[in-house]
XYZ file of N, CA and C in Angstrom:
522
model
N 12.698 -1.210 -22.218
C 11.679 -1.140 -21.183
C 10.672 -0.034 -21.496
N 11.553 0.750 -21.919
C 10.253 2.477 -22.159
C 9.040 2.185 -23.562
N 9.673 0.982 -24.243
C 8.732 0.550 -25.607
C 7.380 -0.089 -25.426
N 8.276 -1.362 -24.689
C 7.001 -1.794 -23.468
C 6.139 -1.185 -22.845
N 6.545 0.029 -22.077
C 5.775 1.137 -21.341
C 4.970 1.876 -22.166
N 5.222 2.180 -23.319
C 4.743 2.672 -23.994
C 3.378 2.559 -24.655
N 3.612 1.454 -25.055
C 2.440 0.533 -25.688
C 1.542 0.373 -24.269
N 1.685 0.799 -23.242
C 0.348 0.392 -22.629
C 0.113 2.186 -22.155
N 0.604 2.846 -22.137
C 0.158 4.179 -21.904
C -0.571 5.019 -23.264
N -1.236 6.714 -22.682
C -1.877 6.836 -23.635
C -0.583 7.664 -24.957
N -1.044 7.589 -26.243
C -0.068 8.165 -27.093
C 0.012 9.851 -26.533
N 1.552 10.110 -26.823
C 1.862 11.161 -26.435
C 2.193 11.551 -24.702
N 2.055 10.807 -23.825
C 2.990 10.405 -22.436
C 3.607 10.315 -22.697
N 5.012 10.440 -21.494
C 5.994 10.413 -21.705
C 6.151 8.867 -20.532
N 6.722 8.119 -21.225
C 6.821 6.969 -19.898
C 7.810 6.945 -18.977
N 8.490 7.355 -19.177
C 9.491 7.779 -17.774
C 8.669 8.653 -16.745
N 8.087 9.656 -17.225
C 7.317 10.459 -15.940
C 6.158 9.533 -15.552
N 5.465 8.869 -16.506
C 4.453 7.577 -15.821
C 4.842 6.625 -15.287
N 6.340 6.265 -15.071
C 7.189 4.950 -14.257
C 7.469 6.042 -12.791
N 8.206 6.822 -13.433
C 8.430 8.229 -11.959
C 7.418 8.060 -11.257
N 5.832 8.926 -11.667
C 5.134 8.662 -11.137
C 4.344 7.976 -10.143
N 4.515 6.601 -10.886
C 4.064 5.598 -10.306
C 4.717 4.920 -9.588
N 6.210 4.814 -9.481
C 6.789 4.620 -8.974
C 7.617 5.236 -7.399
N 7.371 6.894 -7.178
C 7.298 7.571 -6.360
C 5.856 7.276 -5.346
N 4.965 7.181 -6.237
C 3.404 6.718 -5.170
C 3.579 5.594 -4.420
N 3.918 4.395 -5.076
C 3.983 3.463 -4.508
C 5.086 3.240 -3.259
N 6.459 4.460 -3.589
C 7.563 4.120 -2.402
C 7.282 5.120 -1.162
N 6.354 6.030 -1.765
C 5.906 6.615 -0.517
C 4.961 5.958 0.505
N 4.438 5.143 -0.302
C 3.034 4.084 0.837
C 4.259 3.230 1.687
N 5.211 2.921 0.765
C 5.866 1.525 1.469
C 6.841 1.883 2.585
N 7.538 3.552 2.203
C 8.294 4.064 3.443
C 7.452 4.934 4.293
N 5.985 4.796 4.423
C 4.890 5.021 5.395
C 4.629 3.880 6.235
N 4.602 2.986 5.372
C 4.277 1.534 6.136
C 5.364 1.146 7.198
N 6.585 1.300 6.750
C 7.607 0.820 7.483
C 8.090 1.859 8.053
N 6.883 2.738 9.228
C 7.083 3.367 9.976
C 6.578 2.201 11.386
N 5.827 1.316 10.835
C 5.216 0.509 11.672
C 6.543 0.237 12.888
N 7.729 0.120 12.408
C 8.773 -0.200 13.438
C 8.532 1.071 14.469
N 8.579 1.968 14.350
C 8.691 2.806 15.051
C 7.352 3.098 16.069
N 6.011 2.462 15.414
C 5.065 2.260 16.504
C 5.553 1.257 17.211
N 5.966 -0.121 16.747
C 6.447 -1.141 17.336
C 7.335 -0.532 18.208
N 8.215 -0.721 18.779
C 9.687 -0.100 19.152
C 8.949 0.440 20.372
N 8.184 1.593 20.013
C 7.582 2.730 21.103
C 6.564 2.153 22.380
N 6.032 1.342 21.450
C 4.937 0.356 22.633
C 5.989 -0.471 22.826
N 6.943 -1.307 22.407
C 7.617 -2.237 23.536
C 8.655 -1.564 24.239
N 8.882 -0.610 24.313
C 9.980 -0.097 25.508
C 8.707 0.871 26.279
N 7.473 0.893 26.195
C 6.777 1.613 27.072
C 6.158 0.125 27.860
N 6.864 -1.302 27.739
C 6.492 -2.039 28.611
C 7.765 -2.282 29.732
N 8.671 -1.049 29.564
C 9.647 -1.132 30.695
C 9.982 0.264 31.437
N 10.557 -0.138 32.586
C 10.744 1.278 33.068
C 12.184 1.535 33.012
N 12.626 2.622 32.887
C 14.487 2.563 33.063
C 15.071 3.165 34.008
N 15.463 1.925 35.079
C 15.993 1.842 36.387
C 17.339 1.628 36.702
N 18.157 2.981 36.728
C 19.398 3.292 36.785
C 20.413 2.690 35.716
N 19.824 2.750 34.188
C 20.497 2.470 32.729
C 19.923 0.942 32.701
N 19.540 0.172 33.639
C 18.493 -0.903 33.119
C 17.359 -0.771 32.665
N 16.515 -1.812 32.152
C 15.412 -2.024 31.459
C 14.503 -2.740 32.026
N 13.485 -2.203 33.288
C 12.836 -3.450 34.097
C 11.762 -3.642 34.182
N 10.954 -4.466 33.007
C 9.776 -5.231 33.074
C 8.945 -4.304 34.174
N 7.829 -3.763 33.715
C 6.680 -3.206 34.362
C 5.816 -4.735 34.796
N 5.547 -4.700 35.924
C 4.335 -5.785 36.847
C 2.897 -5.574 35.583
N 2.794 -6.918 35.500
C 1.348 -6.631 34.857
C 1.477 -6.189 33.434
N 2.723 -5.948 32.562
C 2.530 -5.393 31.430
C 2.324 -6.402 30.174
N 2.042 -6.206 29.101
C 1.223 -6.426 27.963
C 1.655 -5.717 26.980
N 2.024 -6.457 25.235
C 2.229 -5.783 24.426
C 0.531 -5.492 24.328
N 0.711 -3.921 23.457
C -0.760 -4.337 22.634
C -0.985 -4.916 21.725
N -2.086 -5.065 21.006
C -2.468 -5.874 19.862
C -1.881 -5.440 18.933
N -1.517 -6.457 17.814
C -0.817 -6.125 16.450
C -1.524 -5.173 15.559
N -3.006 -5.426 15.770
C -3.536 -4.411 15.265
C -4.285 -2.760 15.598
N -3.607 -2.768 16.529
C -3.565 -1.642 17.563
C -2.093 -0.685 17.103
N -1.320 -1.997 16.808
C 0.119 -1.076 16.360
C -0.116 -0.445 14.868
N -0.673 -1.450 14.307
C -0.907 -1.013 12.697
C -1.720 -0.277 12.513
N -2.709 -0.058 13.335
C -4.279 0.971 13.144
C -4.079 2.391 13.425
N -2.380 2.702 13.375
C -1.779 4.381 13.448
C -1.685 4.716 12.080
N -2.501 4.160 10.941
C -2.097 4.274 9.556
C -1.254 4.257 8.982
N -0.637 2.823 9.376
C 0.302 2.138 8.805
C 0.323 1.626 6.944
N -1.069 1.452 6.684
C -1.200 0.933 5.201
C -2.405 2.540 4.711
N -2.512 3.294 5.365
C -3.438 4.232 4.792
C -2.667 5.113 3.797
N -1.701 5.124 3.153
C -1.135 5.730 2.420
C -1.271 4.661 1.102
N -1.156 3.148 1.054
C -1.491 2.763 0.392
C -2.963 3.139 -0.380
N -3.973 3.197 0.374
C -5.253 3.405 0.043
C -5.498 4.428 -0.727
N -4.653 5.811 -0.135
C -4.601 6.862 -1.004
C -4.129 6.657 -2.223
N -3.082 6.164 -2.382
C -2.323 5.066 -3.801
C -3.081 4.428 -4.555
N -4.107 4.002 -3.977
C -4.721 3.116 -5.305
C -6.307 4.451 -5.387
N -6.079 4.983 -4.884
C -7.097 6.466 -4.852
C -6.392 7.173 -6.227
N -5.166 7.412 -6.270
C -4.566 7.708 -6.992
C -4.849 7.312 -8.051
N -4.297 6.143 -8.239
C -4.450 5.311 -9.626
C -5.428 5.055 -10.515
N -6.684 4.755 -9.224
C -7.869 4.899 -9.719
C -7.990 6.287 -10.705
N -7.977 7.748 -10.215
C -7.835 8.772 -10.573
C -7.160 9.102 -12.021
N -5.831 8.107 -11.966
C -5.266 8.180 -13.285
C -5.856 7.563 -14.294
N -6.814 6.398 -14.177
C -7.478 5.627 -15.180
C -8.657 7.095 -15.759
N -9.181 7.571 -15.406
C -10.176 8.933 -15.248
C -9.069 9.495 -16.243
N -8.333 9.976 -15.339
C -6.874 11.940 -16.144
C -6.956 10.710 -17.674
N -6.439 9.396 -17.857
C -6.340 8.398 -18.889
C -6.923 9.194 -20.234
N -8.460 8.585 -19.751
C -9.318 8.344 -20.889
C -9.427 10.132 -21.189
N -9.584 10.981 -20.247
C -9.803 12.913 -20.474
C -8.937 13.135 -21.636
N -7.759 12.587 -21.579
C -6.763 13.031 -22.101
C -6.768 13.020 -23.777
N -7.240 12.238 -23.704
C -8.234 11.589 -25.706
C -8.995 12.323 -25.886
N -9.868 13.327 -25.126
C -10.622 14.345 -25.552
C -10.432 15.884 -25.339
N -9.116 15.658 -24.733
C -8.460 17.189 -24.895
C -7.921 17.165 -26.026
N -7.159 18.779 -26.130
C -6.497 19.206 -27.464
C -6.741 18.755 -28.483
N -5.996 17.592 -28.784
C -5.560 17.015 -30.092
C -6.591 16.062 -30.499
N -7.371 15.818 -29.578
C -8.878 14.985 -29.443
C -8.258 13.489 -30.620
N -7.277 12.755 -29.877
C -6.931 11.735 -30.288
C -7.749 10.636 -30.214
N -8.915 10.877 -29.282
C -10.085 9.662 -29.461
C -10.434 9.588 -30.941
N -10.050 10.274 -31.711
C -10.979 10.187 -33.280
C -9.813 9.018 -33.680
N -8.509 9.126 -33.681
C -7.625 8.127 -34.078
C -7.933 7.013 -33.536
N -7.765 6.796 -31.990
C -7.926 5.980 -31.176
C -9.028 4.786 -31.357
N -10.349 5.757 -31.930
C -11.685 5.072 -32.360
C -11.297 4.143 -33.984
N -10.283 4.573 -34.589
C -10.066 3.868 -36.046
C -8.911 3.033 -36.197
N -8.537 2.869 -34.784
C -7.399 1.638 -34.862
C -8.111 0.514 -34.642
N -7.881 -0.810 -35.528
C -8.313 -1.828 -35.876
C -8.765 -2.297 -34.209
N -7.728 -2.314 -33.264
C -8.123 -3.212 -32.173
C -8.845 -2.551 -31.434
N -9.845 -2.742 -31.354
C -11.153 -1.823 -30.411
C -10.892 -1.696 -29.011
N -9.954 -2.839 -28.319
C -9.763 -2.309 -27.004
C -8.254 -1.838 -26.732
N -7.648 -0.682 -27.511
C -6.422 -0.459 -27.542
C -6.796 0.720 -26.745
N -7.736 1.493 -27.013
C -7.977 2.948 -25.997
C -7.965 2.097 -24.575
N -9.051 1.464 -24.225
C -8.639 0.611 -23.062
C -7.146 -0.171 -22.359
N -6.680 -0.653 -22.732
C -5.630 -1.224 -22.587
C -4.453 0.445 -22.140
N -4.753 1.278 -22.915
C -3.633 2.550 -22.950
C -4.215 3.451 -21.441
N -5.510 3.705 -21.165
C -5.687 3.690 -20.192
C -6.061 3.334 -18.910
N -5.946 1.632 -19.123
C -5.999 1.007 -17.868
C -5.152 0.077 -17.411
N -3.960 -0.049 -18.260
C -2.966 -0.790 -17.999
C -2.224 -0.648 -16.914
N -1.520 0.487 -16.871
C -0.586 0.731 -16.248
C -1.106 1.564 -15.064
N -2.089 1.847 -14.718
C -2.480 2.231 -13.107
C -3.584 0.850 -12.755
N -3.856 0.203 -12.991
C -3.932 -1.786 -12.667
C -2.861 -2.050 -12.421
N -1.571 -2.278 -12.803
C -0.872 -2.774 -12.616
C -0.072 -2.161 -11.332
N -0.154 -0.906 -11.292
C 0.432 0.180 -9.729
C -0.601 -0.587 -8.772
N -2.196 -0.790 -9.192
C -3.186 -0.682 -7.704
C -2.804 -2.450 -7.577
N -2.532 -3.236 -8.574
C -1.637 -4.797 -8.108
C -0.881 -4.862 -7.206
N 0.677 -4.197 -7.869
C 1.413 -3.837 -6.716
C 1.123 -3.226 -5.460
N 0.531 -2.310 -5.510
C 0.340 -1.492 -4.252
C -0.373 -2.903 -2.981
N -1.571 -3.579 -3.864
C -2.221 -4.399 -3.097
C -1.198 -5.702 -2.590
N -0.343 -6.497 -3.623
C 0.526 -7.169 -3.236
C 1.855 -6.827 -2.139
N 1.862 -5.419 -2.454
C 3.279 -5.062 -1.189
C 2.622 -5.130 -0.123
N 1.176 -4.143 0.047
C 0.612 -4.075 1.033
C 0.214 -5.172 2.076
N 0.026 -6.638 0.934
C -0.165 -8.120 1.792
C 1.172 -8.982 2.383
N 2.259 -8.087 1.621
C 3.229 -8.786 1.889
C 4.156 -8.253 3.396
N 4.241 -6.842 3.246
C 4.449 -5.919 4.399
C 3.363 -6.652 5.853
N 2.377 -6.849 5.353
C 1.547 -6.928 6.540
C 1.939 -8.007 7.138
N 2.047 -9.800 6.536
C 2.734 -10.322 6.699
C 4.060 -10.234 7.300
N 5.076 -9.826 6.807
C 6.245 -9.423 7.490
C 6.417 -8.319 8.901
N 5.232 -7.741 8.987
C 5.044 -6.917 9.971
C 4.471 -7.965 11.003
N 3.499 -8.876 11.053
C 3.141 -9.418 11.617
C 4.224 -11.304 12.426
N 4.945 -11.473 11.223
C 5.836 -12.446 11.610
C 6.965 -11.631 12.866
N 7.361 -10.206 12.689
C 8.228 -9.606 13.486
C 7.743 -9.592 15.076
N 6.177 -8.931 14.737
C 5.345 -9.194 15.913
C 5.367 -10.109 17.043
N 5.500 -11.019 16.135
C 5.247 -12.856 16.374
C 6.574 -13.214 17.061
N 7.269 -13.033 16.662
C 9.027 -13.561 17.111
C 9.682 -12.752 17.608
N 9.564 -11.129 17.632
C 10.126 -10.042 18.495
C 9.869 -9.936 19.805
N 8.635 -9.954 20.062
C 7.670 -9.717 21.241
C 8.480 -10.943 21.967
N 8.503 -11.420 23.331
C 8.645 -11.831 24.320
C 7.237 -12.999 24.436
N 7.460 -13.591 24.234
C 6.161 -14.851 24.637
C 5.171 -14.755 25.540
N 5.557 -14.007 26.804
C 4.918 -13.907 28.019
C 4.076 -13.045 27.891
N 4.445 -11.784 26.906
C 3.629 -10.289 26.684
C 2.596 -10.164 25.114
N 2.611 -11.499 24.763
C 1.592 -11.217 23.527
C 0.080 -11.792 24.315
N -0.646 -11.072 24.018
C -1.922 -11.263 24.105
C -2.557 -12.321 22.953
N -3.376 -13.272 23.814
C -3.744 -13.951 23.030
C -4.768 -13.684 21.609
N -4.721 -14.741 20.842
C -5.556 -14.548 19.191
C -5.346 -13.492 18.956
N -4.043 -13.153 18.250
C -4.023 -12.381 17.689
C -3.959 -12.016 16.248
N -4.102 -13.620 15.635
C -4.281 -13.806 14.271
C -5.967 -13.622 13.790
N -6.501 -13.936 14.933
C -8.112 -13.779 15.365
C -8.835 -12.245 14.849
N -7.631 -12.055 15.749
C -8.069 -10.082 15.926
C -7.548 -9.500 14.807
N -6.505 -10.057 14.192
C -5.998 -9.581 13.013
C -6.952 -9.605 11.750
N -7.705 -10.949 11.544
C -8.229 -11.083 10.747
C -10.258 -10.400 10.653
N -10.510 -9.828 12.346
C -11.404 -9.463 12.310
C -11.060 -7.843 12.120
N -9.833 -7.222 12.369
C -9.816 -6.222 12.045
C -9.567 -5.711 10.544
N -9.957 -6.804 9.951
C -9.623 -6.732 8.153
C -10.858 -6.684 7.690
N -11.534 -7.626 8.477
C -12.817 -8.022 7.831
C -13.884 -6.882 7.834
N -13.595 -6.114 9.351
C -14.801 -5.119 9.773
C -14.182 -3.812 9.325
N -13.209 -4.095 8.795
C -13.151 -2.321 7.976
C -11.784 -1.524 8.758
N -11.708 -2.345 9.299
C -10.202 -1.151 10.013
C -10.680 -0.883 11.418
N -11.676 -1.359 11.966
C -12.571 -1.038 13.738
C -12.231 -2.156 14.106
N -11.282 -1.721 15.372
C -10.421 -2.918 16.304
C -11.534 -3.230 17.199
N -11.728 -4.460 17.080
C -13.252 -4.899 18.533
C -12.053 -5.540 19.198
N -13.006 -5.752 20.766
C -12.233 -6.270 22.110
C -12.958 -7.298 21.991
């Protein structure tokens, strides 16, 4: 696996600290994200009151919107993540013109896009993942939504609101 890794990082990394790396960024977005339970959780027991160790339905109550639960920066750690990565494609290419100024080698290996490939492989492939967990979490956050909640207390279109709060940037409209 580390040979593989290798060949797409720049010469002289170590690929275990670039799997570490990248691999620590990405589990920190995903055990940020799946704090979302805990917004969840908090808004549905603030739709009850607790009346002598029961649980009794508030008159008039309402989950809020799904994207009201998620808009506590639930995926904003992702963003920083591919902020990151982005960043590493940059530290990448610097790194060929520090010290050992290996761009002079780099420039006389037959395949012209091997400097490329060494520094853009493997933080593409983190801001992939990051983007694929991030669609997949959201999904699964949203099916829980869907089937947890009580029928009576979801507010309507909320696939509506979901999808306009994607579109307009992260600003929940009413």
């Amino acid at each position: 696996m580390t040979d593989k890794i290798r060949k797409i990082i720049p010469v002289g990394y170590k690929p275990e600290k670039e799997l570490w790396i990248s691999a620590s960024v990405i589990s920190i977005a995903v055990v940020r994200a799946l704090l979302y339970f805990l917004s969840y959780y908090t808004a549905y027991n603030n739709l009850f009151h607790d009346y002598g160790g029961k649980k009794i339905l508030l008159e008039g109550a309402a989950m809020p919107d799904f994207c009201s639960i998620i808009a506590d920066g639930t995926f904003d750690v992702f963003k920083i993540a591919i902020f990151i990565f982005l960043a590493m494609i940059g530290m990448n290419y610097s790194y060929h013109y520090r010290d050992s100024k290996s761009i002079y080698t780099m420039k006389r290996l037959p395949d012209k896009y091997e400097l490329h490939v060494r520094c853009i492989a493997l933080p593409a492939i983190a801001i992939t993942t990051c983007i694929f967990l991030s669609f997949i979490l959201l999904m699964l956050f949203y099916a829980h939504y869907m089937t947890v909640t009580p029928d009576g207390l979801i507010l309507p279109a909320q696939w509506e609101k979901l999808w306009d709060y994607l579109v307009y940037g992260g600003k929940i409209y009413a």
